Every structure is written in structure tokens, then in C-alpha cells.
């Protein structure tokens, strides 16, 4: 199916009719209740008719912050470098996704991807081989000031910067590091280099929630779109608590004292953020946009278009699911492209309905966010 097309009702009717696939693949054996995947569809379709066209590639598990909702103060055991995908392996898998599977967007994540010394090379290889791909990076921006221009020249289009506050003391409390000045320098350098900048923020009750409007004002003044993200159960210590999480409704209420939010008319097209036009409550002036990513309370799983590669080369069809399919092992064992593609397609066919399974529950994955990739 061409990447720009929507899933066809013909495909869904074939699934419901129980179209047969004669090969019994090991991945199917892991999920014996799955209907067989239809033959002849080259895309990353799942049994609910969703197509993955947005690839998230984690480049490392390491990070130079210790955000309280992501990692313990002492850090975590990280996979050795030899277990992670090399630049050649990343380029090969991204290439397969772009040429054969309908991938249109690639976002490089971590951990902190700026800790990869070969990051510019990775970006340059993917951009040169596939100039139509939209390439982006999720980062904390520490160290970005000295690399932003090179990343832009290599073919990177935009950044998503994780920044929960612009208050130095609160930043140090959340991240356990006094590096706010380096983050802000990185954001400024990215804008100067011509990179688009979005800011991702998690609000923590009693920590930075009272500063939500301040952060939005800071982003609006600089032309950066801010997206508030509901805290998700992706901490390795499993301390996440739904009763203390700040919800999308509460986020909008926090902003309402100073701003009037109106749903944006632009189509969402599977994007995780619900966007709002922002007007000043005092003057009525239109100031820009803000996004809210309500992964928990206003789930957008039914429109998900994402597929993920962990830094050690495993496909994850869902951020919350523990199901992983190894692509790097077969690739290093000499597997050909057809074998890798088959494994990738079948892994995505088994994608759960939402939040890691096919029920209305919520799976707290074993791996933390730094190991999965954002």
C-alpha cells in the first residue's frame, strides 16, 4: 500500500473473513489467537487496520540527566555499546523501512542521542539515502549548542526538546542536574541553525505544575510549540501512580487562568498531540499554539502510526507493550532483507489494541523509557 493511502476496507474485510497465510511463523506462534496476516500487503499494517509510517529509532540507553519520573538517581545498568546498533545497521534498517515498508518519518531518540559520537553521521547517511524522509530528534539539548549547525547541515529537520521548566531550581529538582543554562543554549543554537523546535514537558504535582503558564509564555515568545505530556508508567521503578498524575483536563485548567484555549482546526493525522490555539485572556491576542498529549486519559491509540526500534535493534509495536521482536540478531547472523522485513511486518501485525494489550487495562512495561526510546 502506498504510504500516503489510508487502510482500505478491503483489507479489513479480508481480516474479518479469515484470509489464510500458509506459513506458520514463530512470531505468530507467540500469539496463537491472532488472525493470519494478509498476503501481498508490503506495509506495516496491524490487525486493526492501522499502518505504521512513523519510525522511532533509539540510538542509546544512556542519558546525562536523572529525571525523577524516568530514572533513579544512581542511574541504571545500560547495555554495552557492542549490543547496540551501529551506524551501518541503523542506516540499513531505516533504509528498509523507507524503501519497503512505507516509512515517511524517522525520529531519533534515546536515552540521550547527543551522547552518540556518530550522531551527525547517522543523520547524514539517512538523509542522503532517503531525502524525502522527515528526520527529527528527541533530545534534552545538553551539548546541542556545539552540534546544532552540523546536524542541520547533515539533513535534520527539527527537534523535540524535553524541558519541564525554565526555573533553574525546579529544573535541578526534576532532573537532579544543574544544567538548565546548557539546555537553553542548545535550544537557541538550534533555532539559529534553522531547526524547528518543539518543547515537551511533563507536569509533576507539587513540583512544576504551578509553572505551567510560565513555561508556555516562554515558548510562545520564542516561537516554539510546547506540548504538555501526561506522565506515563514508563519509569523502571514502577512508582507511577494514576491518582497523582496531572491529567489533560487539569493541564488545560492550569493554563486557563491566563490563556483561552480553542481546539485547532488542523487535521491531527495520527499525531499524538491535540493542538489548541492560544489567546491571551487579558488582551485577546492570538499568541500561537500549544499541544496536550493525553496518552492515558484521552487515548489516541486507535490512530497510532508508530513503530519503534530499541537501541539494541528490537521492534516494539507499542510503547507500553513488552512484546519485542529482534531484528539486529538475525541481521548480524547474515539474515537477508526479506527475513528482516518479514519479522518486522509480523511484529507490527501483532500490535495490541491500546496501552500494551487488547483489553481496557494499562500495561506498565518492564523496560523503562530510556531503554525503550521516546
Coordinates of C-alpha atoms in Angstrom, one line a residue:
X1 CA 0.0 0.0 0.0
X2 CA 1.5 3.4 -0.9
X3 CA 2.4 5.3 2.3
X4 CA 0.0 8.2 1.7
X5 CA -3.1 5.9 1.5
X6 CA -5.3 5.1 4.3
X7 CA -6.0 1.4 5.3
X8 CA -8.6 0.0 2.9
X9 CA -11.9 -1.5 3.9
X10 CA -10.9 -4.4 1.6
X11 CA -8.0 -5.3 3.8
X12 CA -10.2 -5.2 6.9
X13 CA -12.9 -7.3 5.3
X14 CA -10.2 -9.9 4.4
X15 CA -9.0 -10.0 8.0
X16 CA -12.6 -10.5 9.3
X17 CA -13.1 -13.2 6.7
X18 CA -10.1 -15.0 8.0
X19 CA -7.8 -14.8 5.0
X20 CA -5.2 -17.6 5.2
X21 CA -1.5 -17.5 5.3
X22 CA 0.1 -20.9 4.8
X23 CA 3.4 -20.1 6.6
X24 CA 3.4 -20.6 10.4
X25 CA 5.9 -18.1 11.6
X26 CA 7.5 -18.2 15.1
X27 CA 6.1 -14.7 15.8
X28 CA 2.6 -16.0 15.1
X29 CA 3.2 -18.9 17.5
X30 CA 3.7 -16.4 20.3
X31 CA 0.2 -15.0 19.6
X32 CA -1.9 -18.1 18.6
X33 CA -5.1 -16.1 18.8
X34 CA -4.1 -13.7 16.0
X35 CA -5.8 -13.8 12.6
X36 CA -3.3 -14.6 9.9
X37 CA -1.7 -11.6 8.2
X38 CA -3.0 -11.0 4.7
X39 CA -0.6 -11.8 1.9
X40 CA 0.6 -9.1 -0.5
X41 CA 0.5 -6.0 1.7
X42 CA 4.0 -4.6 1.9
X43 CA 3.2 -2.0 4.7
X44 CA 3.4 -2.3 8.4
X45 CA -0.3 -2.9 8.9
X46 CA -1.8 -4.4 12.1
X47 CA -4.9 -6.5 12.6
X48 CA -6.9 -3.3 13.5
X49 CA -6.2 -1.7 10.1
X50 CA -3.6 0.8 11.4
X51 CA -0.5 1.5 9.3
X52 CA 2.8 2.5 10.8
X53 CA 4.5 5.2 8.8
X54 CA 6.4 6.9 11.7
X55 CA 9.6 5.2 12.9
X56 CA 11.2 6.0 16.3
X57 CA 14.8 4.8 16.5
X58 CA 16.6 4.8 19.8
X59 CA 20.3 5.4 19.5
X60 CA 21.4 4.8 23.1
X61 CA 20.1 3.9 26.5
X62 CA 22.4 6.4 28.2
X63 CA 21.4 9.8 29.5
X64 CA 23.2 12.7 31.2
X65 CA 20.1 13.6 33.3
X66 CA 18.3 11.7 36.0
X67 CA 14.8 12.9 35.7
X68 CA 12.7 11.7 38.7
X69 CA 10.0 10.3 36.5
X70 CA 12.4 8.4 34.2
X71 CA 15.4 7.1 36.1
X72 CA 16.7 6.6 39.6
X73 CA 19.3 9.0 41.0
X74 CA 22.0 6.3 40.8
X75 CA 21.2 5.6 37.1
X76 CA 20.5 2.2 35.5
X77 CA 22.6 -0.6 34.1
X78 CA 23.0 0.1 30.4
X79 CA 23.6 -2.3 27.5
X80 CA 27.2 -2.4 26.4
X81 CA 28.0 -0.5 23.2
X82 CA 28.6 -3.7 21.3
X83 CA 25.0 -4.7 21.8
X84 CA 23.7 -1.5 20.2
X85 CA 23.0 -0.9 16.6
X86 CA 26.0 0.6 14.7
X87 CA 25.6 3.5 12.2
X88 CA 25.7 1.0 9.4
X89 CA 23.0 -1.1 11.0
X90 CA 20.8 1.9 11.7
X91 CA 21.1 3.1 8.1
X92 CA 20.2 -0.4 6.8
X93 CA 17.1 -0.7 8.9
X94 CA 15.9 2.8 8.2
X95 CA 16.5 2.2 4.5
X96 CA 14.4 -0.9 4.6
X97 CA 11.6 1.0 6.4
X98 CA 11.7 3.8 3.8
X99 CA 12.0 1.7 0.7
X100 CA 9.9 -1.3 1.5
X101 CA 7.5 -0.5 4.4
X102 CA 6.1 2.9 3.7
X103 CA 8.0 4.8 6.5
X104 CA 7.8 8.5 5.9
X105 CA 9.1 10.0 9.2
X106 CA 12.0 9.0 11.4
X107 CA 12.7 10.4 14.8
X108 CA 15.9 9.5 16.6
X109 CA 15.6 9.1 20.3
X110 CA 17.2 7.7 23.4
X111 CA 18.3 7.8 26.2
X112 CA 20.0 11.0 25.0
X113 CA 21.0 10.7 21.3
X114 CA 23.5 13.5 21.6
X115 CA 25.7 11.1 23.6
X116 CA 26.3 9.2 20.3
X117 CA 29.6 10.5 18.8
X118 CA 28.4 9.3 15.4
X119 CA 25.0 11.1 15.5
X120 CA 25.8 13.5 12.7
X121 CA 27.0 10.6 10.6
X122 CA 23.8 8.6 11.3
X123 CA 21.7 11.6 10.3
X124 CA 23.7 12.3 7.2
X125 CA 23.5 8.7 6.0
X126 CA 19.8 8.5 6.3
X127 CA 19.2 11.9 4.8
X128 CA 21.5 11.3 1.8
X129 CA 20.0 7.9 1.0
X130 CA 16.3 8.9 1.5
X131 CA 16.0 12.7 1.0
X132 CA 12.2 12.5 1.2
X133 CA 12.2 11.3 4.8
X134 CA 11.3 13.8 7.5
X135 CA 14.1 13.4 10.1
X136 CA 13.8 14.7 13.7
X137 CA 15.5 14.2 17.0
X138 CA 14.2 14.0 20.6
X139 CA 16.8 15.4 23.0
X140 CA 17.4 17.2 26.3
X141 CA 19.6 19.7 24.3
X142 CA 22.7 19.4 26.6
X143 CA 25.6 19.6 24.2
X144 CA 23.4 20.8 21.3
X145 CA 24.9 24.3 21.2
X146 CA 28.1 22.9 19.6
X147 CA 26.4 20.5 17.2
X148 CA 23.1 22.1 16.0
X149 CA 24.6 23.6 12.8
X150 CA 26.3 20.3 11.9
X151 CA 23.0 18.4 12.5
X152 CA 21.1 20.8 10.3
X153 CA 23.7 20.5 7.6
X154 CA 23.5 16.7 7.8
X155 CA 19.8 16.8 7.0
X156 CA 18.0 17.0 10.3
X157 CA 14.7 19.0 10.1
X158 CA 13.5 19.5 13.6
X159 CA 13.9 18.8 17.3
X160 CA 11.7 17.8 20.2
X161 CA 13.4 19.1 23.4
X162 CA 12.5 17.7 26.8
X163 CA 12.2 20.7 29.1
X164 CA 9.8 20.7 32.1
X165 CA 10.5 24.2 33.5
X166 CA 12.7 27.3 32.9
X167 CA 13.1 27.8 36.6
X168 CA 16.7 26.8 37.5
X169 CA 15.9 25.4 40.9
X170 CA 12.9 23.4 39.8
X171 CA 14.9 22.1 36.8
X172 CA 17.6 20.9 39.1
X173 CA 15.0 19.2 41.4
X174 CA 13.3 17.4 38.4
X175 CA 16.5 16.4 36.6
X176 CA 18.9 16.1 39.5
X177 CA 21.3 18.1 37.5
X178 CA 22.1 21.9 37.3
X179 CA 22.2 22.1 33.6
X180 CA 19.4 24.4 32.6
X181 CA 21.7 27.0 31.1
X182 CA 23.2 24.4 28.8
X183 CA 19.7 23.3 27.7
X184 CA 18.6 26.9 26.9
X185 CA 21.9 27.5 25.0
X186 CA 21.2 24.4 22.9
X187 CA 17.6 25.4 22.1
X188 CA 18.8 28.9 21.0
X189 CA 21.6 27.3 18.8
X190 CA 19.0 25.0 17.2
X191 CA 16.8 27.9 16.3
X192 CA 19.7 29.9 14.9
X193 CA 20.7 26.9 12.8
X194 CA 17.2 26.8 11.2
X195 CA 15.9 23.7 13.0
X196 CA 12.3 23.6 14.0
X197 CA 11.9 23.3 17.8
X198 CA 9.1 21.8 19.8
X199 CA 9.3 21.5 23.6
X200 CA 7.9 18.5 25.5
X201 CA 7.1 19.0 29.2
X202 CA 5.8 16.7 31.9
X203 CA 4.0 18.3 34.8
X204 CA 4.5 16.8 38.3
X205 CA 2.1 17.6 41.0
X206 CA 3.5 19.9 43.6
X207 CA 6.8 20.3 41.7
X208 CA 6.4 22.3 38.5
X209 CA 2.6 22.3 37.8
X210 CA 2.3 25.9 39.2
X211 CA 4.8 26.9 36.5
X212 CA 2.9 25.6 33.5
X213 CA 1.8 29.1 32.3
X214 CA 5.3 30.5 32.7
X215 CA 6.7 27.7 30.5
X216 CA 4.0 28.3 27.9
X217 CA 4.8 32.0 27.8
X218 CA 8.5 31.3 27.4
X219 CA 7.8 29.0 24.4
X220 CA 5.3 31.4 22.8
X221 CA 7.7 34.3 23.0
X222 CA 10.3 32.3 21.1
X223 CA 8.0 30.7 18.6
X224 CA 8.5 27.1 19.9
X225 CA 5.4 24.9 20.2
X226 CA 5.0 23.5 23.7
X227 CA 3.4 20.1 24.2
X228 CA 2.4 19.0 27.7
X229 CA 2.6 15.2 28.2
X230 CA 0.7 13.3 30.7
X231 CA 3.1 11.4 32.9
X232 CA 3.2 7.8 31.7
X233 CA 4.0 4.5 33.5
X234 CA 7.4 4.2 31.9
X235 CA 9.7 4.5 35.0
X236 CA 11.8 1.4 35.7
X237 CA 10.9 1.6 39.4
X238 CA 7.2 1.3 38.7
X239 CA 6.4 4.2 41.0
X240 CA 3.9 5.8 38.6
X241 CA 0.5 6.4 40.2
X242 CA -2.5 7.3 38.2
X243 CA -4.1 9.1 41.2
X244 CA -1.3 11.7 41.4
X245 CA -0.8 12.1 37.6
X246 CA -1.8 15.5 36.2
X247 CA -4.4 14.8 33.5
X248 CA -5.1 16.6 30.3
X249 CA -8.2 18.2 31.8
X250 CA -6.1 19.5 34.7
X251 CA -3.4 20.8 32.3
X252 CA -6.0 22.8 30.4
X253 CA -7.4 24.1 33.7
X254 CA -3.9 25.2 34.9
X255 CA -3.5 27.2 31.7
X256 CA -7.0 28.7 31.7
X257 CA -6.2 31.4 34.3
X258 CA -4.0 33.3 31.8
X259 CA -5.0 31.8 28.4
X260 CA -8.0 30.9 26.4
X261 CA -7.5 27.6 24.5
X262 CA -9.5 26.8 21.4
X263 CA -9.2 23.4 19.6
X264 CA -7.1 23.8 16.4
X265 CA -8.9 23.0 13.1
X266 CA -5.8 21.5 11.5
X267 CA -6.2 17.7 11.0
X268 CA -4.4 15.6 13.5
X269 CA -3.4 12.8 11.1
X270 CA -2.4 10.4 13.9
X271 CA -0.2 12.9 15.7
X272 CA -0.1 12.3 19.5
X273 CA -0.7 16.0 20.5
X274 CA -4.2 17.6 20.5
X275 CA -3.4 21.1 19.4
X276 CA -5.0 24.3 20.6
X277 CA -4.9 27.9 19.5
X278 CA -3.8 30.1 22.4
X279 CA -5.2 33.6 23.1
X280 CA -4.3 35.9 26.0
X281 CA -7.1 36.1 28.4
X282 CA -6.1 39.6 29.3
X283 CA -5.8 41.1 25.7
X284 CA -7.5 38.5 23.5
X285 CA -4.3 38.4 21.3
X286 CA -3.7 35.2 19.3
X287 CA -0.3 34.0 20.6
X288 CA 0.3 30.7 18.9
X289 CA -0.4 27.1 19.7
X290 CA 0.0 24.5 22.4
X291 CA -0.3 20.8 22.4
X292 CA -1.5 18.3 25.0
X293 CA -0.5 14.7 24.7
X294 CA -3.0 12.7 26.8
X295 CA -1.6 9.2 26.4
X296 CA -3.5 7.9 29.4
X297 CA -6.8 9.7 29.8
X298 CA -7.6 10.6 26.2
X299 CA -6.0 7.8 24.4
X300 CA -5.2 8.2 20.7
X301 CA -4.2 4.5 20.2
X302 CA -6.9 4.0 17.6
X303 CA -5.0 6.3 15.2
X304 CA -1.4 5.3 16.1
X305 CA 1.0 5.3 13.2
X306 CA 4.2 4.5 15.1
X307 CA 6.7 1.6 15.1
X308 CA 9.8 1.6 17.3
X309 CA 13.3 0.3 17.2
X310 CA 15.2 0.0 20.5
X311 CA 18.9 0.8 20.6
X312 CA 19.6 -2.9 20.7
X313 CA 17.6 -3.5 17.5
X314 CA 14.3 -4.8 18.7
X315 CA 11.0 -3.8 17.2
X316 CA 8.3 -2.6 19.6
X317 CA 4.9 -2.2 18.1
X318 CA 3.6 -0.3 21.1
X319 CA 5.3 1.9 23.7
X320 CA 3.5 0.1 26.6
X321 CA 3.8 -3.5 25.4
X322 CA 6.6 -5.8 26.5
X323 CA 6.4 -7.7 23.2
X324 CA 9.7 -7.2 21.2
X325 CA 11.0 -8.8 18.1
X326 CA 14.7 -8.9 17.5
X327 CA 15.9 -7.6 14.1
X328 CA 19.5 -7.0 15.0
X329 CA 20.3 -10.6 15.9
X330 CA 19.1 -12.0 12.6
X331 CA 20.8 -9.1 10.7
X332 CA 24.1 -9.8 12.3
X333 CA 23.7 -13.5 11.7
X334 CA 23.6 -12.8 8.0
X335 CA 19.9 -12.6 7.5
X336 CA 18.8 -11.1 4.2
X337 CA 16.5 -8.2 3.8
X338 CA 13.5 -10.4 3.1
X339 CA 13.9 -12.1 6.5
X340 CA 14.2 -8.8 8.4
X341 CA 11.2 -7.4 6.6
X342 CA 9.1 -10.4 7.3
X343 CA 9.9 -10.2 11.0
X344 CA 9.1 -6.5 11.1
X345 CA 5.8 -6.9 9.4
X346 CA 4.7 -9.8 11.6
X347 CA 5.7 -7.9 14.7
X348 CA 3.5 -5.0 13.7
X349 CA 0.6 -7.3 12.8
X350 CA 0.6 -8.4 16.5
X351 CA 0.4 -4.7 17.7
X352 CA -2.1 -4.6 20.6
X353 CA -5.2 -2.5 20.5
X354 CA -4.1 0.0 23.1
X355 CA -1.9 0.7 26.1
X356 CA 0.0 -2.6 25.6
X357 CA -2.8 -5.1 25.3
X358 CA -6.2 -5.8 23.8
X359 CA -8.2 -5.0 27.0
X360 CA -9.1 -1.7 28.6
X361 CA -6.2 -2.1 31.1
X362 CA -2.8 -0.4 31.1
X363 CA 0.5 -2.3 30.9
X364 CA 3.5 -1.0 32.8
X365 CA 6.3 -2.2 30.6
X366 CA 9.3 -3.9 32.2
X367 CA 11.8 -1.7 30.3
X368 CA 12.0 2.0 31.3
X369 CA 11.7 4.8 28.9
X370 CA 15.5 5.3 28.5
X371 CA 15.8 1.7 27.3
X372 CA 12.7 1.7 25.1
X373 CA 13.3 5.1 23.4
X374 CA 10.9 8.0 23.4

